[in-house]
mmCIF file of C-alpha atoms and ligand atoms in Angstrom:
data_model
loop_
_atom_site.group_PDB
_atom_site.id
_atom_site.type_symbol
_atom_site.label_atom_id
_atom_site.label_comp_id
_atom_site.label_asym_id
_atom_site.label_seq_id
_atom_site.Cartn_x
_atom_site.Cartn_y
_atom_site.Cartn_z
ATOM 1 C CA UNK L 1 0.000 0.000 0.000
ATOM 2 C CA UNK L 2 2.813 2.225 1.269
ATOM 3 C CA UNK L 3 4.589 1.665 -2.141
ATOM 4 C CA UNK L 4 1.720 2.710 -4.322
ATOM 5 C CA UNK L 5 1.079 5.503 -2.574
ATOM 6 C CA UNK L 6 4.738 6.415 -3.217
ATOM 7 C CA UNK L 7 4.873 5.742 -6.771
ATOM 8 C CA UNK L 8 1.673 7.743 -6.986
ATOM 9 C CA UNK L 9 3.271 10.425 -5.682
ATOM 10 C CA UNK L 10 6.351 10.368 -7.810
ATOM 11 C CA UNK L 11 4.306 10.372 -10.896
ATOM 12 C CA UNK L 12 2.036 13.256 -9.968
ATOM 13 C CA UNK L 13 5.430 14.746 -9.397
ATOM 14 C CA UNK L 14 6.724 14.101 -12.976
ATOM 15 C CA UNK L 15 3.534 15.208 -14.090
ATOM 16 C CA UNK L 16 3.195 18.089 -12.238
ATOM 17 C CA UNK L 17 7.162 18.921 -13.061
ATOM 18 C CA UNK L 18 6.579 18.845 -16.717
ATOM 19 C CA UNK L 19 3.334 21.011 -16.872
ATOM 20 C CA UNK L 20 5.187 23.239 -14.803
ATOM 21 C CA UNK L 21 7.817 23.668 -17.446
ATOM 22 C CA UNK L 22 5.314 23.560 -19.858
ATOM 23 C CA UNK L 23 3.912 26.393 -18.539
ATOM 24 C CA UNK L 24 7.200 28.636 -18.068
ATOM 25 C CA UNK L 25 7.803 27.940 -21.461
ATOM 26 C CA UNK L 26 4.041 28.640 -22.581
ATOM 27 C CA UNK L 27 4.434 32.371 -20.958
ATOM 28 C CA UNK L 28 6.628 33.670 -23.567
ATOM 29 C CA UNK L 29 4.802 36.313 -25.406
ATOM 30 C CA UNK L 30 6.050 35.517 -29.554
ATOM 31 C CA UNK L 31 5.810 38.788 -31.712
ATOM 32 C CA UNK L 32 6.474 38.767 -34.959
ATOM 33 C CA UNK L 33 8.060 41.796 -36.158
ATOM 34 C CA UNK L 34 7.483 43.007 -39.747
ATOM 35 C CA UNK L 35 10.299 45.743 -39.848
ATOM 36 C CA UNK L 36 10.272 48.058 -43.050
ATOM 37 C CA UNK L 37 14.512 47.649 -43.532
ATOM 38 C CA UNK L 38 17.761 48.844 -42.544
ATOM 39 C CA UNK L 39 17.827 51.834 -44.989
ATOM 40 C CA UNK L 40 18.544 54.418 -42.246
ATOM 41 C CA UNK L 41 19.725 55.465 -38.544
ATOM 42 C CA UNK L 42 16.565 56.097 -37.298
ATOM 43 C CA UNK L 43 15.509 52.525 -38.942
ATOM 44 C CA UNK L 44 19.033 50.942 -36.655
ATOM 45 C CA UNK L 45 17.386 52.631 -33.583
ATOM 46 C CA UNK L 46 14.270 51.140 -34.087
ATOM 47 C CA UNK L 47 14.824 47.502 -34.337
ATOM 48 C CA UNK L 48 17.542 48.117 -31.409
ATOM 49 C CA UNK L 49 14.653 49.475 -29.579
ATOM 50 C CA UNK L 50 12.849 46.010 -30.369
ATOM 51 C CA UNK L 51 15.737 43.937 -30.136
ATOM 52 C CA UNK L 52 16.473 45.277 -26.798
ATOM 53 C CA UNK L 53 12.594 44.664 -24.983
ATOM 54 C CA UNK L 54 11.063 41.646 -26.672
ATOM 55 C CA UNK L 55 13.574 39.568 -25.097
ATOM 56 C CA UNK L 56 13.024 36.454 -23.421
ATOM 57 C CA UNK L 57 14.307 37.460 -20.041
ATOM 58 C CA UNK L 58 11.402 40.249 -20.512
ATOM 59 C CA UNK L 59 9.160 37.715 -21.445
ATOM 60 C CA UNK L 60 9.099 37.604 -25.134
ATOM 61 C CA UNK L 61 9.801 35.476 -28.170
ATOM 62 C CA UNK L 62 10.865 37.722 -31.301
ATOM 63 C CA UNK L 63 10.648 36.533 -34.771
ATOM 64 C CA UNK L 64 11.918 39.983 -36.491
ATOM 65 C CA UNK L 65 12.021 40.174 -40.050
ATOM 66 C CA UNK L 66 13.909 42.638 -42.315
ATOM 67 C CA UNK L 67 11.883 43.313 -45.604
ATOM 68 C CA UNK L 68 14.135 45.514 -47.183
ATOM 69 C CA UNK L 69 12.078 48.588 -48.077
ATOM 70 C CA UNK L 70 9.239 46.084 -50.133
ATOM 71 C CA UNK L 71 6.156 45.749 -49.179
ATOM 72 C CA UNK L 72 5.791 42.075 -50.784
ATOM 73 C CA UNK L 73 8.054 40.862 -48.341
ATOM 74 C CA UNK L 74 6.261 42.637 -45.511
ATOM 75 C CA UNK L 75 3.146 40.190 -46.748
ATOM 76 C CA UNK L 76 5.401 37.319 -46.910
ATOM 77 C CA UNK L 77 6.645 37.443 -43.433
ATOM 78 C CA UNK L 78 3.323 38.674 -42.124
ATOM 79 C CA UNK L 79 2.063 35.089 -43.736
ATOM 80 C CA UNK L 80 5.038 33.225 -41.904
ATOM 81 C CA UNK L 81 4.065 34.889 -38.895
ATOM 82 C CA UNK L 82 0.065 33.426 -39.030
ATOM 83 C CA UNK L 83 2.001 30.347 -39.867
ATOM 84 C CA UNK L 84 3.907 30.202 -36.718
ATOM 85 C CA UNK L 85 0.901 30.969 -34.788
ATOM 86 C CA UNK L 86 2.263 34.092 -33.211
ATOM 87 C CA UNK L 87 0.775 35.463 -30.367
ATOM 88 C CA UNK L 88 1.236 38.908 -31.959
ATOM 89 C CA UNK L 89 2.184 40.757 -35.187
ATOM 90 C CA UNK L 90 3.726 44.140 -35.393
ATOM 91 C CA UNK L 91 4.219 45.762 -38.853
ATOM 92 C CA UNK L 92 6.085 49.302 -39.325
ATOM 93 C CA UNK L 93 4.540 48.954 -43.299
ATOM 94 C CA UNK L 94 6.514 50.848 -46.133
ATOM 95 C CA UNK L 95 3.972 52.026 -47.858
ATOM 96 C CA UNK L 96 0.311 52.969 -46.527
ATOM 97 C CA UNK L 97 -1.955 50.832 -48.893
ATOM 98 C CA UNK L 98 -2.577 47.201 -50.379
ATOM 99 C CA UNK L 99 -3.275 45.126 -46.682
ATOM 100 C CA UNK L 100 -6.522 44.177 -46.559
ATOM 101 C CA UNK L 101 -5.638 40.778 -47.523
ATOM 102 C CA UNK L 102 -3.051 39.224 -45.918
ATOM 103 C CA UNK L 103 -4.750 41.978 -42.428
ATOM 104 C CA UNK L 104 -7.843 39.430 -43.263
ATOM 105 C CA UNK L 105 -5.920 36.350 -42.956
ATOM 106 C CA UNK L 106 -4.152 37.308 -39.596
ATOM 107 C CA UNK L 107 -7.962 38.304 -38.378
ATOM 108 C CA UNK L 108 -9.290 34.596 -38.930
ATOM 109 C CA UNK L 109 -5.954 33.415 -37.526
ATOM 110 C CA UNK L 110 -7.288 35.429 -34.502
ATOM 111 C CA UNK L 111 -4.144 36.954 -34.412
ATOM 112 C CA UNK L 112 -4.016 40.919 -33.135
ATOM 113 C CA UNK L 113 -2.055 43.379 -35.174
ATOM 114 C CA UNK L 114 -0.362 46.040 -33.870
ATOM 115 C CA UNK L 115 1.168 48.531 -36.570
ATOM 116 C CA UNK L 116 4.005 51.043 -35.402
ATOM 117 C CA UNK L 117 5.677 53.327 -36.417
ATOM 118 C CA UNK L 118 4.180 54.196 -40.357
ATOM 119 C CA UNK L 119 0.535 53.903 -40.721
ATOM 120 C CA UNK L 120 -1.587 52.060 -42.867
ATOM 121 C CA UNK L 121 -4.975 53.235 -45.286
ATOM 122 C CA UNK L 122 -7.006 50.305 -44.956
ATOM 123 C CA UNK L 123 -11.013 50.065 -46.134
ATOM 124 C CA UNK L 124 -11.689 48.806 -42.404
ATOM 125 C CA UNK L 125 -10.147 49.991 -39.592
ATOM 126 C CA UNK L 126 -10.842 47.020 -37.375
ATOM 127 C CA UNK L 127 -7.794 45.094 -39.129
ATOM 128 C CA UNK L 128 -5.296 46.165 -36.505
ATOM 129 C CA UNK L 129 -5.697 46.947 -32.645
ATOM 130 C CA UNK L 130 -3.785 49.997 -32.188
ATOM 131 C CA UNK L 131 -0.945 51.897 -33.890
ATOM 132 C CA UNK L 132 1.934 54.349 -32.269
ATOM 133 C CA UNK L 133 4.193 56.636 -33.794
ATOM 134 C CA UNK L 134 5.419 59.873 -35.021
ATOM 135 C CA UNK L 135 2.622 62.711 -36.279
ATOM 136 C CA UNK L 136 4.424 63.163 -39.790
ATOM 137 C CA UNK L 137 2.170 65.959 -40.825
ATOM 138 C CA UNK L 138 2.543 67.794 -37.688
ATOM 139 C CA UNK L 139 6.237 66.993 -38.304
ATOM 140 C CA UNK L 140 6.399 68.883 -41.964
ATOM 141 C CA UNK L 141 4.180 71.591 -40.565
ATOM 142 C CA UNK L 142 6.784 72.202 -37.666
ATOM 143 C CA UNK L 143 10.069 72.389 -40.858
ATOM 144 C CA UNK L 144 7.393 75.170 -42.612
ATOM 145 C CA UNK L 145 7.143 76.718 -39.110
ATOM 146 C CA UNK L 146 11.057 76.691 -38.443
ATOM 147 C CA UNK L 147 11.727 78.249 -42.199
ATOM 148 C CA UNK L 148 9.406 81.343 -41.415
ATOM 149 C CA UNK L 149 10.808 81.790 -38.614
ATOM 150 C CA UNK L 150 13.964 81.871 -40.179
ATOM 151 C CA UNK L 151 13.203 83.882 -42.887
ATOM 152 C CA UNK L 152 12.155 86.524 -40.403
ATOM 153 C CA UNK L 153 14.572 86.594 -37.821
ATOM 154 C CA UNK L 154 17.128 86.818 -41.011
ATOM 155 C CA UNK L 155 15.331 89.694 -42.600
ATOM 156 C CA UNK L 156 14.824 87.402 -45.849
ATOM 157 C CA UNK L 157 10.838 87.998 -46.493
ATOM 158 C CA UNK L 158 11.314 89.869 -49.252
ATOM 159 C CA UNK L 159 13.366 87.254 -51.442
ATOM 160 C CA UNK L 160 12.491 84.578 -52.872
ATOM 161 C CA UNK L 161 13.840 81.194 -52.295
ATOM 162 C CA UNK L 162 14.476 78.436 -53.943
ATOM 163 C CA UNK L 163 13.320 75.309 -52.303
ATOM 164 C CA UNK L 164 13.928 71.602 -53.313
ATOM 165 C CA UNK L 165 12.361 68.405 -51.286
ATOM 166 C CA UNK L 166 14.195 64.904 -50.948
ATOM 167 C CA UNK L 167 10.505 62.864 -50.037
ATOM 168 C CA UNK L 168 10.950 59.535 -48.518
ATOM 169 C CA UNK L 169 9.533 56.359 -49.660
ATOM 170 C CA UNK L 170 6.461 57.403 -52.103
ATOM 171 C CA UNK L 171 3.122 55.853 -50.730
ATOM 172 C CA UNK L 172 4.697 55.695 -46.975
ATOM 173 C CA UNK L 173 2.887 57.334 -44.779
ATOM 174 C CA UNK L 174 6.141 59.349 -43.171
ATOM 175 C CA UNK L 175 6.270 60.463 -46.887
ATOM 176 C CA UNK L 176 2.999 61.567 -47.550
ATOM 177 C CA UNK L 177 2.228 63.449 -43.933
ATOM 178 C CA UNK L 178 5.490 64.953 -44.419
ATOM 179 C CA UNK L 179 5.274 66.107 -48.091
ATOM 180 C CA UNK L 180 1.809 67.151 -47.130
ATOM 181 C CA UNK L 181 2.737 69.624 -44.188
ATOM 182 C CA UNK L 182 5.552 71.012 -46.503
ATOM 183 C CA UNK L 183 3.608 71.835 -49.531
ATOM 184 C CA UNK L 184 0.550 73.219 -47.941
ATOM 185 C CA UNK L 185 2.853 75.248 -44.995
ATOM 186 C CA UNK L 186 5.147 76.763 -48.277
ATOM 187 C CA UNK L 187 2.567 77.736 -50.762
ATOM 188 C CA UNK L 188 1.408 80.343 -48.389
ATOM 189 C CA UNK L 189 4.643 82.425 -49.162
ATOM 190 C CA UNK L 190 4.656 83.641 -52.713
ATOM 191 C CA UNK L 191 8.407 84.034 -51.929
ATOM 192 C CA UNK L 192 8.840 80.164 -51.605
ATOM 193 C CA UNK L 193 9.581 78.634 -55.103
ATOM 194 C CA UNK L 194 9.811 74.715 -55.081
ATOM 195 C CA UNK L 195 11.874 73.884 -57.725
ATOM 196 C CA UNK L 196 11.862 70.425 -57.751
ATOM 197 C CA UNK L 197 10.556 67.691 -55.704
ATOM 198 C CA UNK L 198 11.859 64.082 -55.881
ATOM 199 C CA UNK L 199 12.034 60.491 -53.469
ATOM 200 C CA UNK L 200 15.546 59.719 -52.323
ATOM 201 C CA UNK L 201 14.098 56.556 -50.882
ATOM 202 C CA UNK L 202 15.437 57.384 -47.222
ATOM 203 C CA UNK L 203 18.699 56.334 -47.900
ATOM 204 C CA UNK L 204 21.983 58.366 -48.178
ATOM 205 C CA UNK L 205 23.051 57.007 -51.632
ATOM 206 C CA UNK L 206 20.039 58.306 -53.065
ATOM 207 C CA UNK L 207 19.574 61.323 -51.210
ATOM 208 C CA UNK L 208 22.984 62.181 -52.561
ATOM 209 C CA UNK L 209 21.858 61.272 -56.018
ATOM 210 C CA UNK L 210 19.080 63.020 -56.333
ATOM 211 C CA UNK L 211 20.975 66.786 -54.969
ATOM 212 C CA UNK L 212 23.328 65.989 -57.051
ATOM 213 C CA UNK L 213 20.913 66.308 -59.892
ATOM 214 C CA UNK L 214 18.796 69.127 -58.531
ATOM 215 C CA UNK L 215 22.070 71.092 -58.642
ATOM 216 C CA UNK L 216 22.829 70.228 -62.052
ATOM 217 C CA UNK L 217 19.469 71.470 -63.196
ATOM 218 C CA UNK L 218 19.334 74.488 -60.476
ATOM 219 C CA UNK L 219 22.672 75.950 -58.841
ATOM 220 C CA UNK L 220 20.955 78.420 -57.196
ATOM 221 C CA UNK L 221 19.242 76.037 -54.777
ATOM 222 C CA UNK L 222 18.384 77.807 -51.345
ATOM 223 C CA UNK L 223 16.510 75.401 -49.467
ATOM 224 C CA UNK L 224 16.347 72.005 -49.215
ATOM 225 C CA UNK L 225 13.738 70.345 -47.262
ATOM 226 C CA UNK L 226 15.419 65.996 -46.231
ATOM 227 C CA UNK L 227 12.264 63.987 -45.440
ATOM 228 C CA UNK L 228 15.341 62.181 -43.226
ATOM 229 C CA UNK L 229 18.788 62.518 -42.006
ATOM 230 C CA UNK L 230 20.364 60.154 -43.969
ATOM 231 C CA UNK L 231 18.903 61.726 -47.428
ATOM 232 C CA UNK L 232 20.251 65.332 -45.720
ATOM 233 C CA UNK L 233 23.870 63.525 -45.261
ATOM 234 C CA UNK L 234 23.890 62.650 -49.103
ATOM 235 C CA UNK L 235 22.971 65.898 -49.936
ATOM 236 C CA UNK L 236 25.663 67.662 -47.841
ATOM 237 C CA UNK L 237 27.981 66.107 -49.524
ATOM 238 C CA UNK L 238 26.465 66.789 -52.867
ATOM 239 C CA UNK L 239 26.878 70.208 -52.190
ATOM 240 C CA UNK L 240 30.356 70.006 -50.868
ATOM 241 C CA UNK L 241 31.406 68.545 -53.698
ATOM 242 C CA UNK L 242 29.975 71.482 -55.890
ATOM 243 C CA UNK L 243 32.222 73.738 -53.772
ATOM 244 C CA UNK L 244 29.197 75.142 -51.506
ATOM 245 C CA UNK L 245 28.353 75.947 -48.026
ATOM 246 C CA UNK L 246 25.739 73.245 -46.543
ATOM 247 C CA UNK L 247 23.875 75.552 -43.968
ATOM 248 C CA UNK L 248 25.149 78.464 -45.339
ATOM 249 C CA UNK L 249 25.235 79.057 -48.542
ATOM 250 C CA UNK L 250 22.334 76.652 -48.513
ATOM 251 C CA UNK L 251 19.935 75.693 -45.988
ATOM 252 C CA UNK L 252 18.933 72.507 -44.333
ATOM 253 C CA UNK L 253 15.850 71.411 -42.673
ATOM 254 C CA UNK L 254 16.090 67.940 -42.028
ATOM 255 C CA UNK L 255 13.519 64.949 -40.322
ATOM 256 C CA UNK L 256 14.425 62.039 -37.494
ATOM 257 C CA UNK L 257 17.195 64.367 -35.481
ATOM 258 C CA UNK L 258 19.354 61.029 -34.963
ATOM 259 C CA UNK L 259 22.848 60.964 -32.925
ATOM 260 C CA UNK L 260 24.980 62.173 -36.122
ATOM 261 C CA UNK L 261 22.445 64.877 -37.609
ATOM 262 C CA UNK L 262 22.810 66.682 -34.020
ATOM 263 C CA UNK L 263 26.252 66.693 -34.804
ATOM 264 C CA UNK L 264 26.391 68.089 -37.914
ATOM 265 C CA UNK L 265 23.886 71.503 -36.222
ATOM 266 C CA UNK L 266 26.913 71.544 -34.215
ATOM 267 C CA UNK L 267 28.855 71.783 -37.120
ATOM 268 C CA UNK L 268 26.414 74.452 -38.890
ATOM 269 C CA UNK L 269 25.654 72.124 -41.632
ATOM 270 C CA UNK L 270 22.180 70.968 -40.822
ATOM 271 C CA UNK L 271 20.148 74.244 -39.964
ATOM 272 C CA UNK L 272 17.038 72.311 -38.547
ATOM 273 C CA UNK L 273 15.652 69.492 -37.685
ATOM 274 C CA UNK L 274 12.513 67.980 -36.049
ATOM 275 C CA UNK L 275 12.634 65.012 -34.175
ATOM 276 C CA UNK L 276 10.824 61.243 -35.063
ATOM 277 C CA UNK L 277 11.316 59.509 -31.972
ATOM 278 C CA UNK L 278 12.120 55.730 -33.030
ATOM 279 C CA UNK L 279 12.262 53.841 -29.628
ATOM 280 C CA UNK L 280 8.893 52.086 -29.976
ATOM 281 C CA UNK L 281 9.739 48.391 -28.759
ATOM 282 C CA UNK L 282 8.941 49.956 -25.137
ATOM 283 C CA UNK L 283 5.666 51.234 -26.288
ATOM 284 C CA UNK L 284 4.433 48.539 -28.540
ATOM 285 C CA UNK L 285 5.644 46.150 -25.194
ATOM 286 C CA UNK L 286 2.734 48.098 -22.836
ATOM 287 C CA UNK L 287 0.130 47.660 -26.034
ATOM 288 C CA UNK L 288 0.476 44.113 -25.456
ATOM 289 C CA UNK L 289 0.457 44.295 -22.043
ATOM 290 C CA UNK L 290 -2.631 45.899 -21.659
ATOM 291 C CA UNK L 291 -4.359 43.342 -24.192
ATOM 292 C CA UNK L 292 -3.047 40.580 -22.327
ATOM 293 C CA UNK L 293 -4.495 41.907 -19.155
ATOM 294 C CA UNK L 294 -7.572 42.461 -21.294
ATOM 295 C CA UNK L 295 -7.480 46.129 -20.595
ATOM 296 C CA UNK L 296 -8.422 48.720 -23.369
ATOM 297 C CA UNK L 297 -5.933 50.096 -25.924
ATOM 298 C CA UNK L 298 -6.286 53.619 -27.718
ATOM 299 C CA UNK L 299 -6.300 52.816 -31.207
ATOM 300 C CA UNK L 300 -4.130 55.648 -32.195
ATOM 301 C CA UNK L 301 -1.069 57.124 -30.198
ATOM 302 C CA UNK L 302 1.443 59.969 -31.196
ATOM 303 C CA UNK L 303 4.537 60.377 -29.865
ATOM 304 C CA UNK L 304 5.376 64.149 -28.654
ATOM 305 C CA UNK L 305 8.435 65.127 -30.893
ATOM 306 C CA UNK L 306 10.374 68.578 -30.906
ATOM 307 C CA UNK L 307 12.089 70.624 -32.996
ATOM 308 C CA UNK L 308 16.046 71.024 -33.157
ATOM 309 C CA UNK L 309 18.218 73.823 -34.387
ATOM 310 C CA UNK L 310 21.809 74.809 -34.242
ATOM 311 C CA UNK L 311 20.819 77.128 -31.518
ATOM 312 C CA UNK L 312 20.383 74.562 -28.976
ATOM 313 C CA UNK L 313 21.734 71.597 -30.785
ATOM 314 C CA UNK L 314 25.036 71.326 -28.818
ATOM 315 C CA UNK L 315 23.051 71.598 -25.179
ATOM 316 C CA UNK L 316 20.233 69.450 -26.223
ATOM 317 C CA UNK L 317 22.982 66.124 -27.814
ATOM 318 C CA UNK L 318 24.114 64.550 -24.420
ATOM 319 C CA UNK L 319 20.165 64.068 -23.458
ATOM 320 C CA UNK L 320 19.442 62.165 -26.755
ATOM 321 C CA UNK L 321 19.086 58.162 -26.429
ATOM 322 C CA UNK L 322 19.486 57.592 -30.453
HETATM 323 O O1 GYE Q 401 12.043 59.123 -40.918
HETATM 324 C C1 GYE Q 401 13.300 57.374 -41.861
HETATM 325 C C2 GYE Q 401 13.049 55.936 -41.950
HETATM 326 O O2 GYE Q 401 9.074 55.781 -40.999
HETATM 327 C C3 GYE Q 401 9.473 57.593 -39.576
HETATM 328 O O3 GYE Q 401 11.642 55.811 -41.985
HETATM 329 C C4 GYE Q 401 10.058 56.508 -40.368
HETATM 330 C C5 GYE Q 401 11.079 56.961 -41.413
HETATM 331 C C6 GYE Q 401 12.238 57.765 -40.892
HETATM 332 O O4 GYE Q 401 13.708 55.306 -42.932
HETATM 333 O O5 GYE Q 401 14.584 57.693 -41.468
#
């Protein structure tokens, strides 16, 4: 009797054990994340900033993919991700339309989306949970705001500028909130004159590319508007090369405000530049914390962002985290 009651006992111990484990193991949160691509510093920062929290030691499983700036590998690894049976899928998307689809398939899955950073244009808004991230019109509204500014404090309102824009990815929304605030914020100034808008695709090579062309069609270039940092590095040295003054003989009002762009205020060659805060992990990490508690989320969230200049460029760089 006393033996079966032992080996009872050790069995509902092995039993026991190895729900227990299966439990531990069970707890681990697994996100898929569908990153845009490595095209930039404020793109680095970002998956850092995902890297760093969905961690298992915080409780997390993290299937990141890279989808190098294209959309149909953004569907792709959203389809790997309902594959896997992920708990949840995060998607910074390139470009803002064309998800309904493979947003339907993750919904049947019963699999909650949870967008970040860019946003999405979708025919029904219940295909994700919540989204957090910069306000990119606000942000090309706040560059219009900094030029008049400018333009005043300088004593420049009576002559006109030439302005060029390097946009971003076409058909992302950072692109089209951006472009948006810029064109609407300089056609109220008769004086502003955009000579030539074009994408540099948010990376330095083709930001470089395309100034370098602008100032082969247009050497009197004034302005330039850099829908990113990295675009507003190629096009320094565009202008360098042509023997010119970046932020002097021509100005620069540049987007993100990463590490090396608050250097180069410092340096008087970026004029201006407002901030897109990248470090979402954290706040995509208390979205999914809430759901799992089964607490409300608010669907849409902006980040606060500021607005840089060489005036307090060289104070503000030992607070910044990116
Ligand atoms: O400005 C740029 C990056 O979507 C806000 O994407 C983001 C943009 C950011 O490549 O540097």
């Amino acid at each position: 009797m006393k033996k079966v009651l032992l080996i009872a006992i050790a069995l509902l111990m092995v039993v026991g054990g190895s729900t227990f484990a299966k439990d531990a193991k069970k707890k681990l949160i697994t996100v898929g994340y569908a990153q845009v691509g490595a095209e930039s510093d404020w793109r680095t920062a970002n998956t850092e900033s995902f890297k760093s929290m969905f961690t298992e030691a915080n409780g997390y499983k993290l299937i990141f993919d890279d989808a190098q700036q294209k959309q149909e590998n953004q569907i792709k690894a959203i389809r790997n991700f309902i594959q896997q049976d992920v708990d949840y899928i995060v998607v910074a998307p390139v470009v803002e339309t064309g998800w309904e689809t493979v947003l339907k398939e993750a919904k049947d899955a019963g699999i909650p989306v949870i967008l970040s950073d860019r946003q999405m244009k979708l025919s029904d808004n219940s295909l994700y949970t919540a989204w957090v991230g910069g306000n990119f019109l606000k942000e090309g509204q706040d560059a219009v705001a900094w030029l008049n500014d400018y333009v005043k404090n300088n004593k420049l309102t009576n002559k006109d500028l030439n302005i060029v824009i390097l946009q971003g990815t076409i058909g992302s929304s950072a692109q089209v909130g951006r472009t948006q605030g810029e064109l609407e914020g300089l056609a109220k100034n008769p004086h502003y004159k955009i000579m030539g808008k074009q994408t540099g695709e948010f990376t330095q090579a083709k930001g470089q590319e395309v100034m370098e062309s602008f100032l082969k069609a247009n050497p009197k270039i004034d302005v330039v508007f850099a829908e990113n940092d990295n675009m507003a590095f190629g096009a320094i040295d565009a202008i360098k090369a042509i023997g010119k003054k970046p932020g002097k003989d021509i100005i620069i009002i540049s987007f993100d405000a990463v590490h090396e762009a608050f250097n180069r205020m410092i340096a008087g060659e970026i004029n201006c530049d407002v901030e897109c805060n990248p470090l979402h992990g954290p706040r995509v990490a208390e979205i999914i914390q809430a759901l799992e508690a089964g607490k409300p989320v608010d669907k849409i969230m902006y980040v606060k962002e500021g607005t840089f200049d060489t005036t307090n460029a060289k104070a503000i760089l030992p607070t910044r985290k990116y």
